[in-house]
């Protein structure tokens, strides 16, 4: 039976290697966490922007629909229906923006899934290597 060079190393050398590898693993995990948190912050920014855009569209819809109701009651037919249609379109767009923003800001979409998966893989690898 031949000894590989790895088997011939001393205990202090093996401990130093383990400490070095664990240190490198931790640095890599921290980088992954930072990257994923940065992605989630961008997602929050985009979601907040969508909510703001939706709120502005709904505000415009409120003004247009209010104007349409006034004109409709004043004339009973004609231009009021055009204003009403535009107001409804703005309301639909605003609701779509708000729904998207709400989805983007849900807790489930903000969890660091990649980091959790990588930590599980690392734990399994460490457990496998120590057995």
Coordinates of C-alpha atoms in Angstrom, one line a residue:
X1 CA 0.0 0.0 0.0
X2 CA 1.4 3.4 -1.0
X3 CA 0.9 6.5 1.1
X4 CA -0.2 9.5 -0.8
X5 CA 1.5 12.8 0.0
X6 CA -1.6 14.0 1.7
X7 CA -1.6 11.1 4.2
X8 CA 2.0 11.8 5.2
X9 CA 1.3 15.4 6.4
X10 CA 1.7 16.2 10.1
X11 CA -1.3 17.0 12.4
X12 CA -0.3 20.7 12.6
X13 CA -0.2 20.9 8.8
X14 CA -3.6 19.3 8.5
X15 CA -5.1 21.7 11.1
X16 CA -3.5 24.7 9.4
X17 CA -5.1 23.5 6.1
X18 CA -8.5 23.1 7.7
X19 CA -8.3 26.5 9.2
X20 CA -7.3 28.0 5.9
X21 CA -10.0 26.2 4.0
X22 CA -12.7 27.2 6.6
X23 CA -11.4 30.8 6.4
X24 CA -11.6 30.8 2.6
X25 CA -15.1 29.2 2.8
X26 CA -16.3 31.9 5.2
X27 CA -14.9 34.7 2.9
X28 CA -16.7 33.1 -0.1
X29 CA -20.0 32.8 1.9
X30 CA -19.7 36.5 3.0
X31 CA -19.2 37.5 -0.6
X32 CA -22.2 35.5 -1.6
X33 CA -24.4 37.0 1.2
X34 CA -23.3 40.5 0.2
X35 CA -24.0 39.9 -3.4
X36 CA -27.5 38.5 -2.7
X37 CA -28.3 41.3 -0.3
X38 CA -27.3 43.8 -2.9
X39 CA -29.6 42.1 -5.4
X40 CA -32.5 42.2 -2.9
X41 CA -31.9 45.9 -2.2
X42 CA -32.2 46.5 -5.9
X43 CA -35.4 44.5 -6.0
X44 CA -36.8 46.6 -3.1
X45 CA -35.8 49.8 -5.0
X46 CA -37.6 48.6 -8.2
X47 CA -40.6 47.4 -6.2
X48 CA -40.8 50.8 -4.5
X49 CA -40.6 52.6 -7.8
X50 CA -43.4 50.4 -9.2
X51 CA -45.5 51.3 -6.2
X52 CA -44.8 55.0 -6.6
X53 CA -45.6 54.8 -10.3
X54 CA -48.8 52.9 -9.5
X55 CA -49.8 55.5 -6.9
X56 CA -49.2 58.4 -9.4
X57 CA -51.3 56.6 -12.1
X58 CA -54.1 56.1 -9.6
X59 CA -54.0 59.7 -8.6
X60 CA -54.2 60.7 -12.3
X61 CA -57.1 58.2 -12.7
X62 CA -58.9 59.8 -9.7
X63 CA -58.7 63.3 -11.3
X64 CA -59.7 62.0 -14.8
X65 CA -62.5 59.9 -13.4
X66 CA -63.7 62.8 -11.3
X67 CA -63.7 65.1 -14.3
X68 CA -65.5 62.4 -16.4
X69 CA -68.2 62.1 -13.8
X70 CA -68.7 65.8 -13.7
X71 CA -68.9 66.0 -17.5
X72 CA -71.1 62.9 -17.7
X73 CA -73.6 64.3 -15.2
X74 CA -73.5 67.7 -17.0
X75 CA -74.0 66.4 -20.6
X76 CA -75.3 62.9 -20.1
X77 CA -73.5 61.8 -23.3
X78 CA -70.5 62.6 -25.6
X79 CA -67.1 63.6 -24.4
X80 CA -67.6 62.3 -20.9
X81 CA -67.4 58.7 -22.0
X82 CA -64.0 59.3 -23.5
X83 CA -62.7 60.8 -20.3
X84 CA -64.3 57.9 -18.4
X85 CA -62.5 55.4 -20.6
X86 CA -59.1 57.1 -20.2
X87 CA -59.7 57.2 -16.4
X88 CA -60.4 53.5 -16.3
X89 CA -57.3 52.8 -18.3
X90 CA -55.2 54.8 -15.9
X91 CA -56.7 52.9 -13.0
X92 CA -55.9 49.5 -14.5
X93 CA -52.3 50.6 -15.2
X94 CA -52.0 51.9 -11.6
X95 CA -53.4 48.7 -10.2
X96 CA -51.0 46.6 -12.3
X97 CA -48.0 48.7 -11.0
X98 CA -49.2 48.3 -7.4
X99 CA -49.6 44.5 -7.8
X100 CA -46.1 44.2 -9.2
X101 CA -44.6 46.3 -6.5
X102 CA -46.4 44.3 -3.8
X103 CA -45.1 41.0 -5.4
X104 CA -41.6 42.3 -5.6
X105 CA -41.7 43.4 -1.9
X106 CA -43.2 40.2 -0.5
X107 CA -41.0 38.5 2.2
X108 CA -40.8 35.2 0.2
X109 CA -39.1 37.0 -2.8
X110 CA -36.6 38.8 -0.5
X111 CA -35.2 35.7 1.3
X112 CA -31.6 34.9 0.4
X113 CA -32.3 31.5 -1.2
X114 CA -28.9 31.1 -2.9
X115 CA -27.0 31.7 0.3
X116 CA -29.2 29.3 2.2
X117 CA -28.8 26.6 -0.4
X118 CA -25.0 27.1 -0.5
X119 CA -24.8 26.9 3.3
X120 CA -26.7 23.6 3.2
X121 CA -24.3 22.2 0.5
X122 CA -21.3 23.4 2.5
X123 CA -22.6 21.8 5.7
X124 CA -23.2 18.5 3.9
X125 CA -19.7 18.6 2.4
X126 CA -18.1 19.3 5.8
X127 CA -20.1 16.5 7.3
X128 CA -19.1 14.1 4.5
X129 CA -15.4 15.1 4.8
X130 CA -15.4 14.5 8.6
X131 CA -16.9 11.1 8.5

